[in-house]
C-alpha cells in the first residue's frame, strides 16, 4: 500500500456541503473505505444550519480539516478555495465531492491507475472522471460530454472490452480527480454559484488543450435532484424550482463565453427541448418556469458584465440570509 501511495503522489480528498446532514457521512465513509487511502481530507461547509458538522467524524479517514464559510458562497467559490489549499499543501491530486456521492472502494485506485497508464503513453491527464450512475437507479448513467464547437453532446464509451478509459471534455465535478499542477491556476467561475460551473471549468481546460479521461472501472453513485421513474427514457430528473434560474442562465453564459452568439443559439435549442420535459415532470412547474424566465432575462445582463444580480434569487431560496450581504 505504501508503494502504491508513493508512486501515485499525494491526494487530498475535498468535500463541499451545505445542510448535508442526511448524506455527507455516507460520502465521507465511501472515501474512508478506499483501497488506496487519501493522504488528507478537507471539508468546506457552506454555512450549514443543520447538524452537518456533527456528521464529519468518520472512522478510517485521515485527520480532516474543516473550513467554515460565514455565508453560502456556492460550489465554484468553494472549489476555488479547495484548489488553492491543494496547491499550497503540495498535493499532486485533489479529489472533489459534493455531499451526495458514494464511490466504490477501488474508485481512487482505478483513477490513479488510469493516470499512470496515460502518463506512460506520453501525457498526464488533467482530470479523471469516474463512471457515474444515478443514486437509486444503477442503470441510469450520468454520461460525460464532448464539446461540438457550439454545444455539448453525450460521449459514448467504446465497446471494446480492452478499453478502460476514453477522452472526453467534461463531466460533473463530484468524484472527479484533478491533477493540481495542471488545474490549480484555472478558476471556477464564482458567479455561477452552482449549476454548470463544472462544465464551464472543464471546457475552458479543454480549450487550453488539457487531457480529460472517462474511466470505466472507477465507479460512483451520485444523487442528482429528484428522479421520476416511468417517464420517457426510463428516468427523468427534476430539481427545486430555484435551480432552474442557474441552469438556464449559466448554460447560456457558458455557451456564449465558449462560442459567442452561435453558442447561445445552441444552448437555446437545447433548453427548448428540456423545457418540454420539465413541463411534464416538475410538480411545481409554474414556479420553475418563473425561475427559467429570470435566468433567461439575466443572462444578457451578465454578458454585459453586471454579474452580481442573483443575490435576490439566493435569498428567495433561503440560501443566504435575507439580511445578509450579497454575494460578491
Coordinates of C-alpha atoms in Angstrom, one line a residue:
X1 CA 0.0 0.0 0.0
X2 CA 2.8 2.4 0.8
X3 CA 4.4 1.8 -2.6
X4 CA 1.1 2.5 -4.3
X5 CA 0.6 5.7 -2.4
X6 CA 4.2 6.9 -3.0
X7 CA 4.2 6.3 -6.8
X8 CA 0.8 7.9 -7.2
X9 CA 1.5 11.2 -5.5
X10 CA -0.3 12.9 -2.6
X11 CA -4.1 13.0 -2.8
X12 CA -6.3 15.5 -1.0
X13 CA -10.0 14.5 -0.7
X14 CA -12.2 17.5 -0.5
X15 CA -15.9 17.8 0.2
X16 CA -18.3 20.7 -0.2
X17 CA -21.5 20.7 1.9
X18 CA -24.5 22.9 2.7
X19 CA -27.1 21.4 5.1
X20 CA -25.9 17.9 4.1
X21 CA -26.5 16.1 7.4
X22 CA -28.6 13.5 5.7
X23 CA -25.9 12.3 3.3
X24 CA -22.4 13.7 4.0
X25 CA -21.4 11.0 6.4
X26 CA -22.1 8.3 3.8
X27 CA -20.0 10.2 1.3
X28 CA -17.1 10.5 3.7
X29 CA -17.4 6.8 4.6
X30 CA -17.0 5.8 1.0
X31 CA -13.7 7.6 0.8
X32 CA -12.6 6.1 4.1
X33 CA -13.1 2.6 2.6
X34 CA -10.8 3.2 -0.4
X35 CA -8.3 0.5 -1.2
X36 CA -5.9 3.4 -1.9
X37 CA -6.2 5.8 1.1
X38 CA -6.1 9.5 0.6
X39 CA -3.4 11.5 2.5
X40 CA -5.7 14.2 3.8
X41 CA -9.3 15.4 3.9
X42 CA -10.8 18.9 3.7
X43 CA -14.5 19.8 4.2
X44 CA -15.7 23.2 3.1
X45 CA -19.0 23.9 4.9
X46 CA -21.1 26.5 3.2
X47 CA -22.8 27.9 6.3
X48 CA -24.9 24.9 7.2
X49 CA -27.7 25.4 9.7
X50 CA -28.5 21.7 10.3
X51 CA -26.4 19.1 12.1
X52 CA -23.9 18.6 9.2
X53 CA -20.9 19.4 11.4
X54 CA -21.8 16.6 13.8
X55 CA -21.6 14.1 10.9
X56 CA -17.9 14.7 9.9
X57 CA -16.1 12.4 12.3
X58 CA -15.9 9.2 10.3
X59 CA -13.6 6.3 11.3
X60 CA -10.9 5.5 8.8
X61 CA -10.3 8.9 7.4
X62 CA -7.1 10.9 8.0
X63 CA -7.4 14.0 10.1
X64 CA -10.0 16.2 8.5
X65 CA -9.6 20.0 8.2
X66 CA -13.0 21.8 8.3
X67 CA -13.3 25.3 6.7
X68 CA -16.4 27.1 7.8
X69 CA -17.8 29.7 5.4
X70 CA -19.8 32.6 7.1
X71 CA -22.3 32.5 4.3
X72 CA -23.2 30.1 1.4
X73 CA -20.8 31.1 -1.3
X74 CA -21.8 28.3 -3.7
X75 CA -19.9 25.4 -5.2
X76 CA -17.4 27.2 -7.5
X77 CA -16.1 29.6 -4.8
X78 CA -15.7 26.6 -2.5
X79 CA -13.9 24.7 -5.3
X80 CA -11.5 27.6 -5.8
X81 CA -10.7 27.5 -2.1
X82 CA -10.0 23.8 -2.3
X83 CA -7.7 24.3 -5.3
X84 CA -5.7 27.0 -3.5
X85 CA -5.3 24.8 -0.4
X86 CA -4.3 21.8 -2.5
X87 CA -1.6 23.8 -4.4
X88 CA -0.4 25.4 -1.1
X89 CA -0.2 22.0 0.6
X90 CA 1.9 20.4 -2.2
X91 CA -0.7 17.9 -3.2
X92 CA -0.4 16.2 -6.6
X93 CA -4.1 15.4 -6.9
X94 CA -7.4 16.8 -5.4
X95 CA -10.4 14.5 -5.4
X96 CA -13.6 16.7 -5.1
X97 CA -17.0 15.6 -3.9
X98 CA -20.5 17.0 -3.4
X99 CA -22.3 15.9 -0.3
X100 CA -24.4 13.2 -2.0
X101 CA -21.9 11.0 -3.8
X102 CA -20.7 7.5 -2.9
X103 CA -17.8 5.8 -4.7
X104 CA -16.9 2.1 -4.9
X105 CA -13.9 1.0 -2.7
X106 CA -11.4 0.8 -5.6
X107 CA -12.5 4.1 -7.3
X108 CA -9.4 6.1 -6.4
X109 CA -7.1 3.2 -7.2
X110 CA -8.7 2.9 -10.7
X111 CA -8.5 6.6 -11.4
X112 CA -4.8 6.7 -10.4
X113 CA -4.0 3.6 -12.4
X114 CA -5.5 5.3 -15.5
X115 CA -3.4 8.4 -14.8
X116 CA -0.3 6.2 -14.7
X117 CA -1.2 4.4 -17.9
X118 CA -1.9 7.7 -19.7
X119 CA 1.4 9.2 -18.5
X120 CA 3.3 6.2 -19.7
X121 CA 1.8 6.8 -23.2
X122 CA 3.1 10.4 -23.1
X123 CA 0.5 12.7 -21.4
X124 CA -0.6 13.1 -17.8
X125 CA -4.4 13.7 -17.7
X126 CA -5.5 17.0 -16.1
X127 CA -8.8 15.5 -14.9
X128 CA -10.1 11.9 -14.5
X129 CA -13.9 11.3 -14.3
X130 CA -15.4 8.2 -12.8
X131 CA -18.2 6.2 -14.3
X132 CA -21.3 7.6 -12.6
X133 CA -24.7 6.1 -12.0
X134 CA -27.7 7.9 -10.6
X135 CA -28.2 7.0 -6.9
X136 CA -31.1 4.5 -6.6
X137 CA -31.1 3.9 -10.3
X138 CA -27.9 1.9 -11.1
X139 CA -28.8 1.5 -14.8
X140 CA -29.1 5.3 -15.4
X141 CA -25.7 6.8 -16.2
X142 CA -24.7 10.4 -15.8
X143 CA -22.6 10.4 -19.0
X144 CA -19.7 12.8 -19.7
X145 CA -19.9 15.1 -22.6
X146 CA -18.0 16.3 -25.7
X147 CA -17.8 19.9 -26.9
X148 CA -19.0 20.2 -30.5
X149 CA -18.0 23.8 -31.1
X150 CA -21.4 25.3 -30.4
X151 CA -22.7 22.9 -27.7
X152 CA -22.3 19.6 -26.0
X153 CA -23.3 16.1 -26.8
X154 CA -23.1 12.9 -24.7
X155 CA -19.9 10.9 -25.0
X156 CA -20.1 7.2 -26.0
X157 CA -17.7 4.8 -24.3
X158 CA -16.0 2.4 -26.7
X159 CA -17.4 -1.1 -26.6
X160 CA -14.1 -2.9 -26.9
X161 CA -13.5 -4.8 -23.7
X162 CA -9.8 -3.9 -23.5
X163 CA -10.6 -0.2 -23.4
X164 CA -10.8 1.1 -19.9
X165 CA -10.7 4.9 -20.4
X166 CA -11.5 7.3 -23.2
X167 CA -11.1 11.0 -23.9
X168 CA -14.0 13.3 -23.0
X169 CA -14.3 17.1 -22.4
X170 CA -16.4 17.4 -19.3
X171 CA -18.5 15.7 -16.6
X172 CA -19.8 16.7 -13.2
X173 CA -17.2 17.8 -10.7
X174 CA -18.2 15.4 -7.9
X175 CA -16.0 12.4 -7.9
X176 CA -13.5 14.0 -10.3
X177 CA -9.8 13.7 -9.7
X178 CA -7.9 16.9 -10.6
X179 CA -4.1 17.0 -11.3
X180 CA -3.2 20.0 -9.2
X181 CA -0.2 21.2 -11.3
X182 CA -2.4 21.4 -14.4
X183 CA -5.6 22.7 -12.9
X184 CA -4.9 25.0 -9.9
X185 CA -4.3 28.1 -12.0
X186 CA -7.7 27.9 -13.8
X187 CA -10.6 29.2 -11.7
X188 CA -14.1 28.0 -11.4
X189 CA -16.5 30.9 -12.1
X190 CA -17.7 32.1 -8.7
X191 CA -20.8 33.8 -10.0
X192 CA -22.2 30.6 -11.4
X193 CA -22.9 29.6 -7.8
X194 CA -23.9 26.0 -8.6
X195 CA -25.1 24.6 -12.0
X196 CA -22.7 24.3 -15.0
X197 CA -19.8 25.6 -13.0
X198 CA -18.1 22.2 -13.5
X199 CA -18.8 22.1 -17.3
X200 CA -17.6 25.7 -17.7
X201 CA -14.4 24.9 -15.8
X202 CA -13.7 21.7 -17.7
X203 CA -14.5 23.1 -21.1
X204 CA -12.1 26.0 -20.5
X205 CA -9.4 23.5 -19.7
X206 CA -10.3 21.6 -22.9
X207 CA -9.8 24.8 -24.9
X208 CA -6.3 25.0 -23.3
X209 CA -5.5 21.5 -24.6
X210 CA -5.9 19.7 -21.3
X211 CA -6.5 15.9 -21.4
X212 CA -9.5 14.6 -19.6
X213 CA -10.4 10.9 -19.3
X214 CA -13.6 8.9 -18.5
X215 CA -12.5 5.8 -16.5
X216 CA -15.0 3.0 -16.8
X217 CA -13.7 0.9 -13.9
X218 CA -13.8 3.8 -11.4
X219 CA -17.5 3.7 -10.3
X220 CA -19.6 6.0 -8.2
X221 CA -23.2 6.8 -7.5
X222 CA -24.4 10.3 -7.3
X223 CA -27.7 11.9 -6.1
X224 CA -28.7 14.5 -8.7
X225 CA -32.0 16.2 -8.0
X226 CA -35.1 14.0 -7.7
X227 CA -35.6 11.1 -10.1
X228 CA -39.0 10.3 -11.5
X229 CA -39.3 6.7 -12.8
X230 CA -41.6 5.5 -15.6
X231 CA -41.2 8.6 -17.8
X232 CA -39.9 8.6 -21.4
X233 CA -36.4 7.1 -21.4
X234 CA -36.9 5.4 -18.0
X235 CA -35.9 8.2 -15.6
X236 CA -36.4 11.9 -15.6
X237 CA -34.6 14.2 -13.1
X238 CA -36.1 17.4 -11.7
X239 CA -34.8 20.0 -9.2
X240 CA -36.1 22.5 -6.8
X241 CA -37.6 25.4 -8.8
X242 CA -34.9 28.0 -7.9
X243 CA -32.2 25.8 -9.5
X244 CA -33.7 26.4 -13.0
X245 CA -32.6 30.1 -12.7
X246 CA -28.9 29.0 -12.6
X247 CA -29.4 26.1 -15.1
X248 CA -30.8 28.5 -17.7
X249 CA -28.6 31.5 -17.0
X250 CA -25.3 29.6 -16.6
X251 CA -25.9 27.4 -19.7
X252 CA -26.4 30.5 -21.8
X253 CA -23.3 32.2 -20.3
X254 CA -21.1 29.2 -20.7
X255 CA -22.1 28.8 -24.4
X256 CA -21.6 32.5 -25.0
X257 CA -18.2 32.6 -23.4
X258 CA -17.1 29.5 -25.4
X259 CA -18.7 30.1 -28.8
X260 CA -20.2 33.5 -28.9
X261 CA -23.7 34.1 -30.4
X262 CA -23.6 30.7 -32.2
X263 CA -23.1 29.0 -28.8
X264 CA -26.2 30.9 -27.5
X265 CA -28.3 29.6 -30.3
X266 CA -27.1 26.1 -29.5
X267 CA -28.0 26.5 -25.8
X268 CA -31.4 27.9 -26.6
X269 CA -32.2 24.9 -28.9
X270 CA -31.2 22.5 -26.1
X271 CA -33.2 24.5 -23.5
X272 CA -36.3 24.4 -25.7
X273 CA -36.2 20.6 -25.7
X274 CA -35.6 20.4 -22.0
X275 CA -38.5 22.8 -21.3
X276 CA -40.9 20.3 -22.6
X277 CA -39.5 17.6 -20.3
X278 CA -39.6 20.0 -17.4
X279 CA -43.3 20.7 -18.0
X280 CA -44.1 17.0 -17.9
X281 CA -42.2 16.1 -14.7
X282 CA -41.8 19.2 -12.5
X283 CA -44.5 19.2 -9.8
X284 CA -44.2 23.0 -9.2
X285 CA -43.9 23.9 -12.9
X286 CA -45.2 27.4 -12.6
X287 CA -42.5 28.4 -10.1
X288 CA -39.8 26.6 -12.1
X289 CA -41.0 28.4 -15.2
X290 CA -40.7 31.8 -13.5
X291 CA -37.1 31.0 -12.5
X292 CA -36.3 29.9 -16.0
X293 CA -37.6 33.2 -17.3
X294 CA -35.5 35.1 -14.8
X295 CA -32.4 33.2 -15.8
X296 CA -33.2 33.9 -19.5
X297 CA -33.5 37.6 -18.7
X298 CA -30.5 37.9 -16.5
X299 CA -28.1 36.1 -18.9
X300 CA -27.7 39.0 -21.3
X301 CA -27.1 41.3 -18.3
X302 CA -24.3 39.1 -17.1
X303 CA -22.9 39.0 -20.6
X304 CA -22.6 42.8 -20.4
X305 CA -20.6 42.5 -17.2
X306 CA -23.2 43.1 -14.5
X307 CA -22.5 39.9 -12.5
X308 CA -24.0 40.5 -9.1
X309 CA -27.7 40.4 -9.8
X310 CA -28.6 36.9 -8.5
X311 CA -28.4 37.6 -4.7
X312 CA -32.2 38.1 -4.7
X313 CA -32.6 34.6 -6.1
X314 CA -30.5 33.2 -3.3
X315 CA -32.5 35.0 -0.7
X316 CA -35.7 33.7 -2.2
X317 CA -34.4 30.2 -2.0
X318 CA -33.2 30.8 1.6
X319 CA -29.6 30.0 0.5
X320 CA -28.3 33.2 2.1
X321 CA -29.9 35.2 5.0
X322 CA -32.4 37.9 3.9
X323 CA -30.5 40.4 5.9
X324 CA -27.0 39.1 4.9
X325 CA -24.5 40.6 2.5
X326 CA -25.0 40.0 -1.2
X327 CA -22.5 37.6 -2.8
X328 CA -19.6 39.2 -4.5

